[in-house]
Structures are given as C-alpha cells and as structure tokens.
Coordinates of C-alpha atoms in Angstrom, one line a residue:
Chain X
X1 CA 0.6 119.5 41.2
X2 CA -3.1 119.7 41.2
X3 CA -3.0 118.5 37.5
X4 CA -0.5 115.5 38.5
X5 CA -3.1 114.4 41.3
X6 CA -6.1 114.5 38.8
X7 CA -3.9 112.8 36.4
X8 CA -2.9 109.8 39.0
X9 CA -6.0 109.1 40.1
X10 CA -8.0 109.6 36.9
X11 CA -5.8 106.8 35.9
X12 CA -6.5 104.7 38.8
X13 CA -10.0 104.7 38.1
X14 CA -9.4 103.4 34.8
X15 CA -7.2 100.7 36.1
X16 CA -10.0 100.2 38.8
X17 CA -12.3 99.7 35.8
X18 CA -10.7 97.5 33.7
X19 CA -9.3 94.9 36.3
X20 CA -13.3 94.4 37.3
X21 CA -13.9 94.3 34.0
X22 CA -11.6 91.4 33.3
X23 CA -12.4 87.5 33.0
X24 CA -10.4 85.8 35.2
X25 CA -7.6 83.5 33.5
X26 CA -8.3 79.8 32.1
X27 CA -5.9 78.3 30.8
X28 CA -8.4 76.6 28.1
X29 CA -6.5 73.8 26.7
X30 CA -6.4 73.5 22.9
X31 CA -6.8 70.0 20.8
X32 CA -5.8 69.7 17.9
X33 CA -4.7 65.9 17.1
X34 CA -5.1 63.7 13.9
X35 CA -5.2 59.8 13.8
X36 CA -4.1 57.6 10.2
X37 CA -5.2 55.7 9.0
X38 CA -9.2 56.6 9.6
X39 CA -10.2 53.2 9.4
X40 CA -8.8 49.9 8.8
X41 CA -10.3 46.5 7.4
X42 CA -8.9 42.9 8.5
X43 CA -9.7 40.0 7.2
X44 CA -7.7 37.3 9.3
X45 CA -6.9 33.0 9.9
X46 CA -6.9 32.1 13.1
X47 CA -3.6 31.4 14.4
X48 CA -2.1 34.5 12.7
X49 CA -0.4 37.6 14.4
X50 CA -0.5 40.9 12.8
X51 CA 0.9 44.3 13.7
X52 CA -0.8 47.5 13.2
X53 CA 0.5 50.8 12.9
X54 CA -0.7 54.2 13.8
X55 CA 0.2 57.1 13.7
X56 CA -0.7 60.4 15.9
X57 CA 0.3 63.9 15.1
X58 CA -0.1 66.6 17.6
X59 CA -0.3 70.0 16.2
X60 CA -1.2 72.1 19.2
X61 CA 0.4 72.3 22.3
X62 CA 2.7 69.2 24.1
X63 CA -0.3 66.8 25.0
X64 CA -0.8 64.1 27.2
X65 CA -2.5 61.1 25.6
X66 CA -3.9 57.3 26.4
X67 CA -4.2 54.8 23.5
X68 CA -6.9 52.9 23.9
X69 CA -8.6 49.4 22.2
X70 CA -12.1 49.3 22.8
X71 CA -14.9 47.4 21.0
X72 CA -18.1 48.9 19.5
X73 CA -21.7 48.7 18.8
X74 CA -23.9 51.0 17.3
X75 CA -27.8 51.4 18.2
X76 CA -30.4 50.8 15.9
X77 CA -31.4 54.2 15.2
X78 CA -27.8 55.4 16.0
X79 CA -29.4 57.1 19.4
X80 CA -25.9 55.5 20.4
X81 CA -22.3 54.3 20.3
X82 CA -21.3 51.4 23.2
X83 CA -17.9 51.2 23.7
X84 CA -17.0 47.6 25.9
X85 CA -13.5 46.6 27.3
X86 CA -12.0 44.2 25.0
X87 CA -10.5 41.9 27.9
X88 CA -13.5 39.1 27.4
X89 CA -12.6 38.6 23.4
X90 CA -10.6 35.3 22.4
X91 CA -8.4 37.6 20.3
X92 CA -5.6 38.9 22.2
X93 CA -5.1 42.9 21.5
X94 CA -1.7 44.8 22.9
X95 CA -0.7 48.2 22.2
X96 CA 3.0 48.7 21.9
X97 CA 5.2 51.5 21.0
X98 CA 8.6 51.0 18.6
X99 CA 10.8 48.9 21.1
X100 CA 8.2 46.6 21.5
X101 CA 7.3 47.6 25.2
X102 CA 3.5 48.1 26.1
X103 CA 2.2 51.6 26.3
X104 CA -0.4 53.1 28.9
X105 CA 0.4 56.8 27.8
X106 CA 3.2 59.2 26.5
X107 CA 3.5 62.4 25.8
X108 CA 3.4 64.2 22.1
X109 CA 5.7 68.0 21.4
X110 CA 4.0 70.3 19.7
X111 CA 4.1 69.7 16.0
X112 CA 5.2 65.7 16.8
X113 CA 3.9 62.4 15.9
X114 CA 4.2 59.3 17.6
X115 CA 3.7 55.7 16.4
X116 CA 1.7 53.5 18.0
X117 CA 1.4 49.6 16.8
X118 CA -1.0 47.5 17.4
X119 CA -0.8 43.7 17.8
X120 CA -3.5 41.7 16.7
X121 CA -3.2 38.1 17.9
X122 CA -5.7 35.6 17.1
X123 CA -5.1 32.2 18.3
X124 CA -6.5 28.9 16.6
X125 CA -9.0 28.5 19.2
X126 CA -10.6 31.9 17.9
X127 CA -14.4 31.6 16.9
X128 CA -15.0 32.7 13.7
X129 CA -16.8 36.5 12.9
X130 CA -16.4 40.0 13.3
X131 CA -15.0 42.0 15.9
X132 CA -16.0 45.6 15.8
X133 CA -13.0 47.2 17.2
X134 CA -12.1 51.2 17.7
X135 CA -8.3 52.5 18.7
X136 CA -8.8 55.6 20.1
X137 CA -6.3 58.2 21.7
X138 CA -7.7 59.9 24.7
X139 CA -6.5 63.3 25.8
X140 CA -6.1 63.4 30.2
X141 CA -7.0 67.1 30.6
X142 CA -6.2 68.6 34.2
X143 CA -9.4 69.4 36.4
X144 CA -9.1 73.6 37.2
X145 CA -8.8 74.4 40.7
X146 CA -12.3 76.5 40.7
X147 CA -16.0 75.8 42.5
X148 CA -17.9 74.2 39.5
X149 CA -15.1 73.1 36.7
X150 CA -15.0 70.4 33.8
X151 CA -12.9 69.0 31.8
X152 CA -13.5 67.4 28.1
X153 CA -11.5 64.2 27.8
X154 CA -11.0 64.6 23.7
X155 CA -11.2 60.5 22.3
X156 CA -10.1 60.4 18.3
X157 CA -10.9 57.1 17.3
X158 CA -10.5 55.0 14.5
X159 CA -12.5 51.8 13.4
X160 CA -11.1 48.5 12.6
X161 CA -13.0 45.6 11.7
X162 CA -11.6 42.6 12.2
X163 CA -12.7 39.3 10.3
X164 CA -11.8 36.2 11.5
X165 CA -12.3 33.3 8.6
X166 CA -10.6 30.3 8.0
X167 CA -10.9 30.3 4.4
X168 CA -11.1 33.7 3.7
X169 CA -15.0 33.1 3.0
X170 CA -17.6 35.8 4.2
X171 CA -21.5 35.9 4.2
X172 CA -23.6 38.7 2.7
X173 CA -27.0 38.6 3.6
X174 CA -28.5 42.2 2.8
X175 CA -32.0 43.4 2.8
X176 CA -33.3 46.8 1.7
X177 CA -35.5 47.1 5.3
X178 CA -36.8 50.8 4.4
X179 CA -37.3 52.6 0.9
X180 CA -40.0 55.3 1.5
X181 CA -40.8 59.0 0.6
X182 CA -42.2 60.9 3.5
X183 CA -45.5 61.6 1.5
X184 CA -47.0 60.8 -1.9
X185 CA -48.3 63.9 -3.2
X186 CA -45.9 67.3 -2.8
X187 CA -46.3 71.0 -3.8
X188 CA -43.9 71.5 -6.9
X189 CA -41.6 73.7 -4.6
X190 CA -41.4 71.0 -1.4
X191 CA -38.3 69.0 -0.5
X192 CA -39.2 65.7 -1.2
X193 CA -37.1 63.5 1.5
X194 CA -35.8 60.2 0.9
X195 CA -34.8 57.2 3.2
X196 CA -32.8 54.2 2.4
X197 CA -31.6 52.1 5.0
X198 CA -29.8 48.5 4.4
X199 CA -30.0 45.4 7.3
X200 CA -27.4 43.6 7.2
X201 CA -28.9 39.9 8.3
X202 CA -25.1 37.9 7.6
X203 CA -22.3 36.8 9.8
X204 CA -19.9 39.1 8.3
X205 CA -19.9 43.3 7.8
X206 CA -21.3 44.0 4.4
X207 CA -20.0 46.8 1.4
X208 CA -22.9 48.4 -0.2
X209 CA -23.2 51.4 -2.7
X210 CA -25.7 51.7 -5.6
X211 CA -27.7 54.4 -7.1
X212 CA -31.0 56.5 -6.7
X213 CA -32.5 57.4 -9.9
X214 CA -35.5 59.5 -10.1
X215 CA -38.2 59.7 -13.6
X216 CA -40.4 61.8 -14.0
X217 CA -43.4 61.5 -16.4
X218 CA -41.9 64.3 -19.2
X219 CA -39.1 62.2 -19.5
X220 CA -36.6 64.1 -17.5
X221 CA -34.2 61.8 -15.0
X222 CA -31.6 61.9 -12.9
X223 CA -29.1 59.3 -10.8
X224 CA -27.5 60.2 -7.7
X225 CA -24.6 57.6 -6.2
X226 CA -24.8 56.1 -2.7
X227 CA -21.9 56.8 -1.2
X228 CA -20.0 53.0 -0.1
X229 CA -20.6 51.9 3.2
X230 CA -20.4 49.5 5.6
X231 CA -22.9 48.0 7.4
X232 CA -21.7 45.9 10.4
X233 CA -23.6 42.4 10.2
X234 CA -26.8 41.9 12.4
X235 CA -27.3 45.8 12.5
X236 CA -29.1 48.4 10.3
X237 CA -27.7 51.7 8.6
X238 CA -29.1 54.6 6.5
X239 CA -27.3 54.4 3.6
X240 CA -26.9 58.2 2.1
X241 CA -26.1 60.3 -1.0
X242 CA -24.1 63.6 -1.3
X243 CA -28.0 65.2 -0.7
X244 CA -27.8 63.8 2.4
X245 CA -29.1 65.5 4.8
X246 CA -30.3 64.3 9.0
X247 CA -31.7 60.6 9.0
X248 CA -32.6 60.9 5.4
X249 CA -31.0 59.2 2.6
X250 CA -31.4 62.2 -0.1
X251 CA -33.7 65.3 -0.1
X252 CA -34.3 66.2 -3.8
X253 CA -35.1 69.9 -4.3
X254 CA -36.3 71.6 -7.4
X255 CA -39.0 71.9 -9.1
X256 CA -40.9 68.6 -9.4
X257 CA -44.4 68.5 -11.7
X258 CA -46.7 65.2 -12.3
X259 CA -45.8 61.7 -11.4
X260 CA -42.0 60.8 -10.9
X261 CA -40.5 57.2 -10.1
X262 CA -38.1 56.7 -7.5
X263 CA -35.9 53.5 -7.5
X264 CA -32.8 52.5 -5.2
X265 CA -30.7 50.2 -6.2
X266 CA -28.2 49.1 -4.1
X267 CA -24.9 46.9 -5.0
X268 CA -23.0 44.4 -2.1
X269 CA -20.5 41.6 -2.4
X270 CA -18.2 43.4 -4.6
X271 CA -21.4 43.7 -7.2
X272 CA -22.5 40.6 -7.0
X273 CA -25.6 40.9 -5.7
X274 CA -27.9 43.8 -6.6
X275 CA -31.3 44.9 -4.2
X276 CA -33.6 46.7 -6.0
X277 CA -36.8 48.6 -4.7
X278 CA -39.3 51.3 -6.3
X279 CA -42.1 53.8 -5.5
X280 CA -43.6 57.1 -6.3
X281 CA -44.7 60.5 -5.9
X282 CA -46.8 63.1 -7.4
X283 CA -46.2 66.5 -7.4
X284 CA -48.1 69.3 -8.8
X285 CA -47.9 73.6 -8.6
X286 CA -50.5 74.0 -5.7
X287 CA -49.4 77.4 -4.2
X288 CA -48.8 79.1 -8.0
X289 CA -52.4 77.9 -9.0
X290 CA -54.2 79.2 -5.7
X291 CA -52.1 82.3 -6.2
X292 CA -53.1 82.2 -10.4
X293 CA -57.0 81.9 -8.9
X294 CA -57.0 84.1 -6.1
X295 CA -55.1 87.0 -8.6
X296 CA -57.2 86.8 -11.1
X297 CA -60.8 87.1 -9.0
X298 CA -59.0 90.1 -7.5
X299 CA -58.1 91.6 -11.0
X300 CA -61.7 90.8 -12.1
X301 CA -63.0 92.3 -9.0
X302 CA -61.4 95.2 -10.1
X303 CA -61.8 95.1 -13.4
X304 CA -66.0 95.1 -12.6
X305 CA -65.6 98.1 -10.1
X306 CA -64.0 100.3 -12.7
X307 CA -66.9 99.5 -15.3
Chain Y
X1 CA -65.9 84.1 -15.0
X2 CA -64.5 82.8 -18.3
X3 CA -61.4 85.1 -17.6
X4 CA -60.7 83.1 -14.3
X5 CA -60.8 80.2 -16.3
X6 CA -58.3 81.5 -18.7
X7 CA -56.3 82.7 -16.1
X8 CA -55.8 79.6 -14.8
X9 CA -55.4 77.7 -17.9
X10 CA -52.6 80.3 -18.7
X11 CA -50.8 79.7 -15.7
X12 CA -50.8 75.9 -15.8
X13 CA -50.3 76.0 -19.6
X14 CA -46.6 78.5 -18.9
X15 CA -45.7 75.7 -15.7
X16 CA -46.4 72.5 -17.9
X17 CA -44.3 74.2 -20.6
X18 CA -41.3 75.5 -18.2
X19 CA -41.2 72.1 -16.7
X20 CA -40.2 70.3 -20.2
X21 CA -37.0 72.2 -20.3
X22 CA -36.3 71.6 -16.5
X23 CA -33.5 69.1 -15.7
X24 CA -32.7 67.8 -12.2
X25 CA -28.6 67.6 -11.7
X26 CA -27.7 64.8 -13.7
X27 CA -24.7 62.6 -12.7
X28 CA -22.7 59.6 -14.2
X29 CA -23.0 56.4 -12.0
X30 CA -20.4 55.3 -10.5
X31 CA -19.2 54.6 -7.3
X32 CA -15.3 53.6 -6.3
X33 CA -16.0 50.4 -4.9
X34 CA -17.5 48.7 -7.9
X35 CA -18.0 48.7 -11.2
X36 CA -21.3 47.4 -12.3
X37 CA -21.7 45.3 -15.5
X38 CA -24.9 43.7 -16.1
X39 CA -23.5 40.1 -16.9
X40 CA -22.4 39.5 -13.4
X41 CA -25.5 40.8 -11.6
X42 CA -27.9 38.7 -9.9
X43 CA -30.6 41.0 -10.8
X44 CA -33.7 40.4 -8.3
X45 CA -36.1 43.4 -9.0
X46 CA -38.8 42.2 -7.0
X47 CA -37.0 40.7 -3.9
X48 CA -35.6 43.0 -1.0
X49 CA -33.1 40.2 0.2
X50 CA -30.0 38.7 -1.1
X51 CA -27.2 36.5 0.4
X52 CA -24.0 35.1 -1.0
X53 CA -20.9 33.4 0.8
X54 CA -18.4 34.7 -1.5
X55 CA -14.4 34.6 -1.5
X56 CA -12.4 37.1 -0.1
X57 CA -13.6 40.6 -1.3
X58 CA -11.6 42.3 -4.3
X59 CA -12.0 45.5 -2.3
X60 CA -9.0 44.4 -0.5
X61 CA -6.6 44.5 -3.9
X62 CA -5.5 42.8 -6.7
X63 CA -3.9 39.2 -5.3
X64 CA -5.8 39.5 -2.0
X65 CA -6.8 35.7 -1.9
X66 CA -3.5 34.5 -2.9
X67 CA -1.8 37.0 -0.2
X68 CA -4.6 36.1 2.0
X69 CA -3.4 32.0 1.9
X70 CA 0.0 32.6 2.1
X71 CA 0.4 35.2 4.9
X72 CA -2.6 34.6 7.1
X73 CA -4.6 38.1 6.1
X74 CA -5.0 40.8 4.4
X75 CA -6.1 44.8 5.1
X76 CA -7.2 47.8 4.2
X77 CA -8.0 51.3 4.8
X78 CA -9.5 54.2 3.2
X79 CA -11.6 51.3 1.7
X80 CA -14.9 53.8 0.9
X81 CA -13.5 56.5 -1.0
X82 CA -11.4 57.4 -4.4
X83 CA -9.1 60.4 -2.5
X84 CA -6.0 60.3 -4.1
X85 CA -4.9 61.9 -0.7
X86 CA -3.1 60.1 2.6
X87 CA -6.6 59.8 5.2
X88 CA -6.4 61.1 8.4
X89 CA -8.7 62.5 10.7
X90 CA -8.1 65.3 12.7
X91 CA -9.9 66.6 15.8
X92 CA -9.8 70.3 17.3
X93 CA -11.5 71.1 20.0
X94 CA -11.1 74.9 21.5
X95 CA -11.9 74.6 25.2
X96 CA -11.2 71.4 26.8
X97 CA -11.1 72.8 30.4
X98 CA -14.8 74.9 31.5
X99 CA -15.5 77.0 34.5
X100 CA -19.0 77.5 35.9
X101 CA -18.0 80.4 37.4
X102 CA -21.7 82.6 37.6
X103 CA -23.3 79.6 38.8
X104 CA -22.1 80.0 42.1
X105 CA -23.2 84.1 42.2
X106 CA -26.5 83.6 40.1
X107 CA -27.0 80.0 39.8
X108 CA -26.9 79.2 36.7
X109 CA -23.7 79.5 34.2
X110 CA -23.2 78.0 30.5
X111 CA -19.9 77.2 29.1
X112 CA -19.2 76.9 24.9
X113 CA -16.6 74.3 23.0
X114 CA -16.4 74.2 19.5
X115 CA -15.3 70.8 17.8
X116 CA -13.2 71.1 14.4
X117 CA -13.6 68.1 12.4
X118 CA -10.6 67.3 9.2
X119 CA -10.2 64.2 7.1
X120 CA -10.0 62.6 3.9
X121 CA -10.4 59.3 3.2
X122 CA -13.5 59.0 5.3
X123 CA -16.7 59.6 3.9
X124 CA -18.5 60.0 7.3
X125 CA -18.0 60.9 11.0
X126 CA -19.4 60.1 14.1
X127 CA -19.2 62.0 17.0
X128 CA -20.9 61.5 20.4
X129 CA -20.8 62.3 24.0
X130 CA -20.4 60.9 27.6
X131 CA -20.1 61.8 31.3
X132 CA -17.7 59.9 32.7
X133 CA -18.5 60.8 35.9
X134 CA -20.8 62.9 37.8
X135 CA -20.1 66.7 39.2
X136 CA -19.1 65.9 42.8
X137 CA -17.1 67.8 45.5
X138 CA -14.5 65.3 47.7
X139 CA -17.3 64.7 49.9
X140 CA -19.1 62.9 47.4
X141 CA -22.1 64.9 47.1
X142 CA -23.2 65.0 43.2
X143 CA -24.9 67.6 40.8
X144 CA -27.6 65.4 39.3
X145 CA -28.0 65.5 35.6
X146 CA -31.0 67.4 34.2
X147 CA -34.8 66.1 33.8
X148 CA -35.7 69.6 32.1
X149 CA -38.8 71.3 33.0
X150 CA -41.1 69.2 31.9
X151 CA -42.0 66.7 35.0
X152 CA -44.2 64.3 32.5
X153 CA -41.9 64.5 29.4
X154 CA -38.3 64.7 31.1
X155 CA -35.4 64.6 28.7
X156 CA -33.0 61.8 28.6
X157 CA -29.4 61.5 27.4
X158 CA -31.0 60.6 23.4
X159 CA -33.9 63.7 24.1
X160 CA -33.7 66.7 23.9
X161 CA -36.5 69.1 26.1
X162 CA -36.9 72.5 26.8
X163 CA -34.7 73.7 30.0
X164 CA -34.9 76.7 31.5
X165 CA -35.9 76.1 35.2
X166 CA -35.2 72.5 36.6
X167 CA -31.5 72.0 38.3
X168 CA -28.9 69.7 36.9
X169 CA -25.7 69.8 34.0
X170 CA -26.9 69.3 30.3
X171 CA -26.0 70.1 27.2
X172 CA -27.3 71.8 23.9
X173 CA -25.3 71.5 20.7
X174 CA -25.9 73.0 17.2
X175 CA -24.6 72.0 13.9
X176 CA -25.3 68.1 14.8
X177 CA -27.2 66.0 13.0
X178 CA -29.8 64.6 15.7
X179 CA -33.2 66.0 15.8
X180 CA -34.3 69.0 18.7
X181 CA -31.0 69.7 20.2
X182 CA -30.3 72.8 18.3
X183 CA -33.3 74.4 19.2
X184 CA -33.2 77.5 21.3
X185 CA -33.4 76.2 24.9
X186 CA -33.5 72.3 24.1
X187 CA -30.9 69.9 26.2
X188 CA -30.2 66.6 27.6
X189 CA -28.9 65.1 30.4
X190 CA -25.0 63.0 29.1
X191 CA -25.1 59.1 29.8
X192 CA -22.9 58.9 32.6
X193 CA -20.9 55.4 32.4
X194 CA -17.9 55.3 33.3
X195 CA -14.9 54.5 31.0
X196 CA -16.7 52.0 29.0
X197 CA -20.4 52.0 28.1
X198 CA -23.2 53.7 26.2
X199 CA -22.0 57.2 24.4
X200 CA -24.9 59.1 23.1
X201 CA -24.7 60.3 18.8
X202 CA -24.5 63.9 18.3
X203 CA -23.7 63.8 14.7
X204 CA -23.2 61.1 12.3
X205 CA -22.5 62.2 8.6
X206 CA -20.3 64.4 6.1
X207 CA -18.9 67.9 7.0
X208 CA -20.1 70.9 5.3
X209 CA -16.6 71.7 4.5
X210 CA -17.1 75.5 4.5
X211 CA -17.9 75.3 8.0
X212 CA -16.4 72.4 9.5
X213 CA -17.9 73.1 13.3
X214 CA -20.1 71.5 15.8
X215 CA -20.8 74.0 18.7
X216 CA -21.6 72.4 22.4
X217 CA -23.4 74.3 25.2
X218 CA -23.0 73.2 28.8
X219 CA -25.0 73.9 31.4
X220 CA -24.7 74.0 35.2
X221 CA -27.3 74.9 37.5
X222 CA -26.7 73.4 41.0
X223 CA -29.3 73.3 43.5
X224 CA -29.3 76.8 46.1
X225 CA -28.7 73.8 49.1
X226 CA -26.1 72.2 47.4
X227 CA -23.5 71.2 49.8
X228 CA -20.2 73.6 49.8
X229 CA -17.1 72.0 48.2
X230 CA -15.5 72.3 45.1
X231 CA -17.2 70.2 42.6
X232 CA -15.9 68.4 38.9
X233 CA -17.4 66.5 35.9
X234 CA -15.4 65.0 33.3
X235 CA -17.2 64.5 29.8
X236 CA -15.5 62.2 27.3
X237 CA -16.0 63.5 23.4
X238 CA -15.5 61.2 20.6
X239 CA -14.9 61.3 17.7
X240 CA -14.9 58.4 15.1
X241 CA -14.1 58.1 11.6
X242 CA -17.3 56.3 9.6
X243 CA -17.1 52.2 10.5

C-alpha cells in the first residue's frame, strides 16, 4: 500500500512537472504556396484585350487566399518596394476565375491548385508606356485570441510589365551611372568588390547583360557574365554576376599581384547597343612581405645571439 | 643586414613566380539573352550612354512582330534565364501566427519565422516587409513602433540600430541582403501603411541554394502603463520574383 501511494504521487509530481513545463498550444500556421509563371512580359496595342493565366499551388494545409493586382516602384537604392492601387490607371485590370466571374478570395485543399486569369484591357484612349504591375496572392491568417498576438499576412507576387505601344516600338536609353572598385591599391589576399549599376534614362524597361573581364599585368584573365536583367525605365539597378554578393556587382577573391584591368561591358536592345567602361587596381603581397621582414630580423636576431 | 635583404628578395622572388601559374576561374561568355557578334555592335568604348528606338524585342520569339501586328501583343515569361525547367516560385513560411506571451510577465518577448524561398526561372528575388497596421487593443490604444536606444540616431523602417532598452515592436532578420540588420541586437521599426504603400527591402538577390532561409526576429516590448486589452499587429511579407 505504502509503495502504491509513493508510486501515485511520485507520478503526480512528474505530471505536475511536465504540464508547467509545457508551451502552451499555437496553432502556427504553415505557408507553403507557389505562383507560375514568376514573371511575365507584355508588350501590348491599345485597344487590345488579353487574358492571363496563373496558376497557384497550395502544398501545405487548406488555405485561404486574396489575389491581388497592385502596381510597383522600386527606390533608388532599393531601401524599398511601393505597392499603389491600380484603380487610377487607364488600363482596366480584372481578376477572374474559370467561369468568368470576378474573384475577391477562395479557398485552396491541400496539395490543390487553382487558376486564376487575369484580364488585361487596354482601351484606345490608353497613353502609351510602362506599367509596372505585380499579381500577388495574399494569405488572410486568423488573429490568436492571446494578450500581444500577430499575424504574417504571406503576399507571393509575381511581376508583369506591361508595354503599351502602338507600333510595337520601344526606347532604350541606357547609361552605365556607376563602374567603381571600392579602393585602388589591395593586399594580394583582400576581396576586391565591384559595383555596376545601369540607369535606365528611356520610356520603356530595358534588357541588359554583358560581361566583366578582369587582366592582369602577367597576362592571366578572366570574364564573368552579368546575369540578364531588367531595369524598369527612369530607375536605376545593380546589375550582378554569379559573385554577387550585398550591393555589389562581383567580389573577386584570390590571389591578385601587380596591376589588373577591370572592364564592364554591358549589352541592351537585344545586342544592339553595347556600354563599355574601364578602371584599375593594384594589388601587391603586403602582409607576406611584413611577415618575410619581420621573420627574418627575428631569425637574425637569433642567429647574432647564438654567435 | 644583407640576409634581410635576401630574405626579402626570396620571398617576393617565390610570390612573383607562384603568381605566373595562378589563374582566376575562367568562364566562356555568354549569356541566354543575346548572342554578341561584333558586326552588329554599336561599339562606343568611350561613351557611358546609348539610346535606340528599336522594333519589337526578339526576346519575345521567333515571329514576335508579325504575331505582334496581327493579334494586338505578344508575352513572355521566364524571359532572364536558360532553365529548361517550368518557373515557379514558391514561398514557405513556418510561423505565420506569433504570440508575445513573456511580454506581458517580463516585458519583453521575441518571436522567430523562417521564410523558405523555391524557383526556377527567376534569377533573383525580392523580399520585403510591412505593418499593415499597428498593435492596438479594441480600445484603440497602439504599441508604437521602436526608435531603438539611441535618442540622436533612432532607427527607421530602412535602419537598422542597436535595441535593447527603448519600448516598441521591431524586427531583426539574418540571411538578408541589406546592411546591419543581422547584427546581434540591430532592428527597425516596419513601415506601417496600410494595404497599399511603401514595403521596406529585406533581401534582393539569388538564393544560396544549400540554404534557402531568411530568418526574422520580432520584437515586442510594450510600455509597463500600457493600457489593459488584448492587443494585434498584422505584418504583410512579400515576396516577389526579380522584375
């Protein structure tokens, strides 16, 4: 009996123990949701109607969502994205689902997809230019019932620019608007960083790629692709590389001796037009030489205290 | 002395000599949205500037003008990339819901979310961050957003400062590509705007696709006089595929 009783409450305590021990349920609601296509590019007449699919696919749990039409700009330094209503454009954007009836939300199983289309309508009295437009599906989590709670509306979006032209005509007015290596004269070991960023000065959003090449004075060289981009007209963009890396272009690491060029050469209008811009840095085994110096007034040092 | 000298020498001399045989990682040029052939360059190696009014671009496909004048436009996607694959991209996001729960018992409480970014056929992303609206209780008292500690450098929703003092709701995040928010102790306040409005850039670039994660870190400390009630925040994440 007297074992039964330690037994019972020995097992209390535990129970005690672990029920203060555990978090309180959340019910933490899982995203998991992918958009196609990523991107679209439209190049339009005025007086022309045009339907758009996309599709969502929903691979967590059933999921509320919005779709949503929004217009875009981005900052000059990409501090930030603005995202407007798109009620004030002279094109006329509707989202519709399959029967043709507009949507304001539905409702995605687990493992479903759901089509959403898009209708583009651009009437004859439509000004020609771009219009930087983003679809979006927004997730409508629930607020939790607690003293201090959040929620994280989830928004995947996808770009589409729209170009409205009568003739099918655009304008590419690029200009390479920085070119620069932060710092002329490197330790053979540093990173030496890169930045390349395009303006686009047109009407219309520009395509740019092109190359990097680097020299260097022993007659080694090497070229590294900038990746294709666009660059929305009147704005600014980095333009990068696979070595890539923050707010800079490329950061070439190795081992760098003497003088090496650097020249960027960047392709737009389907390579029509080519910008080309050069410069230079010097780089030379500074910590190996202290180092060489320093060791071998210590090993003399030595070498004098022995004799 | 001579041997310092020598010393040196030797030590240059071995550099110079192993830097000959160095090469830097070599690659063809090419790019898929062009194909460069000197004949139709403009070649301008002095000037920075170019324009051209030019027809509609071949990026867009074989035929594109002629479909262009006959049906009214023409489009594309996955325009920036050579993946053979269908593009997507694909958001997962671990915690959408957060509780503050130590924050009423010790004042202060953090809260984590990790983002998952997928896709092909997009070179870049872009992902940023809102409030949509401001922590209130149904009274309509409000949990300001941070100024960090620093009274004469406050941070702001594109600077990160230290915080480990001041009241408010900010957030740290690591893995992003903006400068001084993945420091130890560095947040900002969120732009709070509404539906529409300014959303500010947590990370703008390519994935390292061993490690596709962004980590956020929110943080609520409320005033001790802050009116009873039960207060909530909405924050909006998005994520975009590169424009």
């Amino acid at each position: 009996m007297k074992i039964f009783r330690i037994f019972t409450s020995f097992t209390l305590l535990i129970f005690a123990c672990v029920s203060l021990k555990l978090p309180y349920y959340v019910n933490a609601q899982q995203i998991d949701l992918a958009v196609v296509p990523p991107t679209l590019e439209v190049l339009i007449k005025p007086d022309t109607r045009v339907l758009i699919q996309y599709t969502i696919t929903n691979r967590a749990d059933s999921i509320g969502l919005k779709p949503l039409i929004k217009t875009f700009s981005i900052a000059k330094k990409l501090e930030y994205v603005e995202y407007e209503s798109v009620e004030k454009l002279p094109i006329k954007l509707s989202l519709v689902d399959e029967n043709s009836e507009t949507v304001d939300a539905f409702t995605i199983a687990k493992g479903g997809t759901k089509k959403i289309f898009l209708l583009l309508d651009v009437p004859s009295t439509a000004t020609e230019g771009d219009y930087n437009l983003s679809f979006m599906v927004e997730t409508q989590p629930e607020f939790l019932d607690k003293q201090y709670s959040a929620r994280i509306k989830s928004q995947v979006a996808s770009p589409l620019l729209v170009t409205v032209t009568k003739t099918g005509k655009t304008q590419v007015r690029g200009a390479i608007s920085v070119f620069e290596i932060s710092g002329k004269l490197f330790d053979s070991f540093d990173p030496i960083p890169v930045t390349l960023r395009l303006k686009n000065r047109g009407k219309n959003v520009l395509n740019a790629g092109g190359a990097l090449t680097v020299r260097g004075s022993l007659g080694e060289s090497a070229i590294y692709p900038v990746k294709n981009q666009n660059v929305l007209s009147n704005s600014e963009k980095l333009l990068t590389t696979k070595l890539a890396e923050g707010d800079r272009t490329a950061i070439f690491k190795g081992f760098f001796i003497g003088r090496y060029g650097v020249s960027a050469s960047v392709v737009l209008a389907d390579g029509t037009v080519q910008l080309n811009r050069s410069t230079s840095f010097f780089a030379f085994p500074f910590k190996i030489i202290l180092f060489g110096v320093l060791g071998s007034f210590v090993g003399i040092m030595l070498l004098r205290k022995r004799r | 002395m001579k041997w310092v000298w020598f010393s040196t020498l030797l030590v240059i001399a071995g550099l110079v000599m192993s830097a000959k045989g160095a090469s830097v990682d070599a690659q063809q040029f090419k790019s898929p949205g062009y194909k460069i052939e000197s004949g139709t360059l403009i070649l301008q190696p002095e000037l920075d500037q170019s324009s051209a009014n030019y027809d509609v671009p071949a990026s867009f496909g074989q035929d594109s003008k002629k479909k262009f004048d006959e049906v009214g436009y023409v489009a594309i996607g996955n325009k920036n990339t050579d993946s053979s694959e269908r593009p997507f991209i694909r958001l997962k996001l671990d915690k959408s819901q957060l509780v503050f729960d130590s924050a009423e018992v010790s004042g202060e409480s953090m809260q984590k979310s990790s983002i998952g970014l997928l896709g092909t056929g997009s070179a870049n992303f872009l992902v940023s961050l809102h409030q949509q609206e401001q922590f209130k209780n149904s009274f309509g008292a409000t949990i300001q957003p941070t100024n960090c500690d620093n009274e004469s450098s406050k941070c702001t929703p594109i600077l990160g400062q230290i915080w480990k003092k001041a009241y408010g709701f900010g957030y740290r995040a690591t893995g992003v590509t903006i400068k001084g928010l993945s420091k130890e102790s560095f947040f900002r306040p969120f732009f709070i705007t509404g539906p529409e409005g300014r959303s500010a850039v947590l990370f703008y670039g390519e994935l390292d696709k061993k490690r596709p994660v962004l980590n956020l870190q929110f943080k609520l400390r409320p005033q001790p006089q802050t009116q009873t009630g039960i207060y909530k925040g909405t924050v909006v994440l998005t994520v975009s595929a590169d424009y």
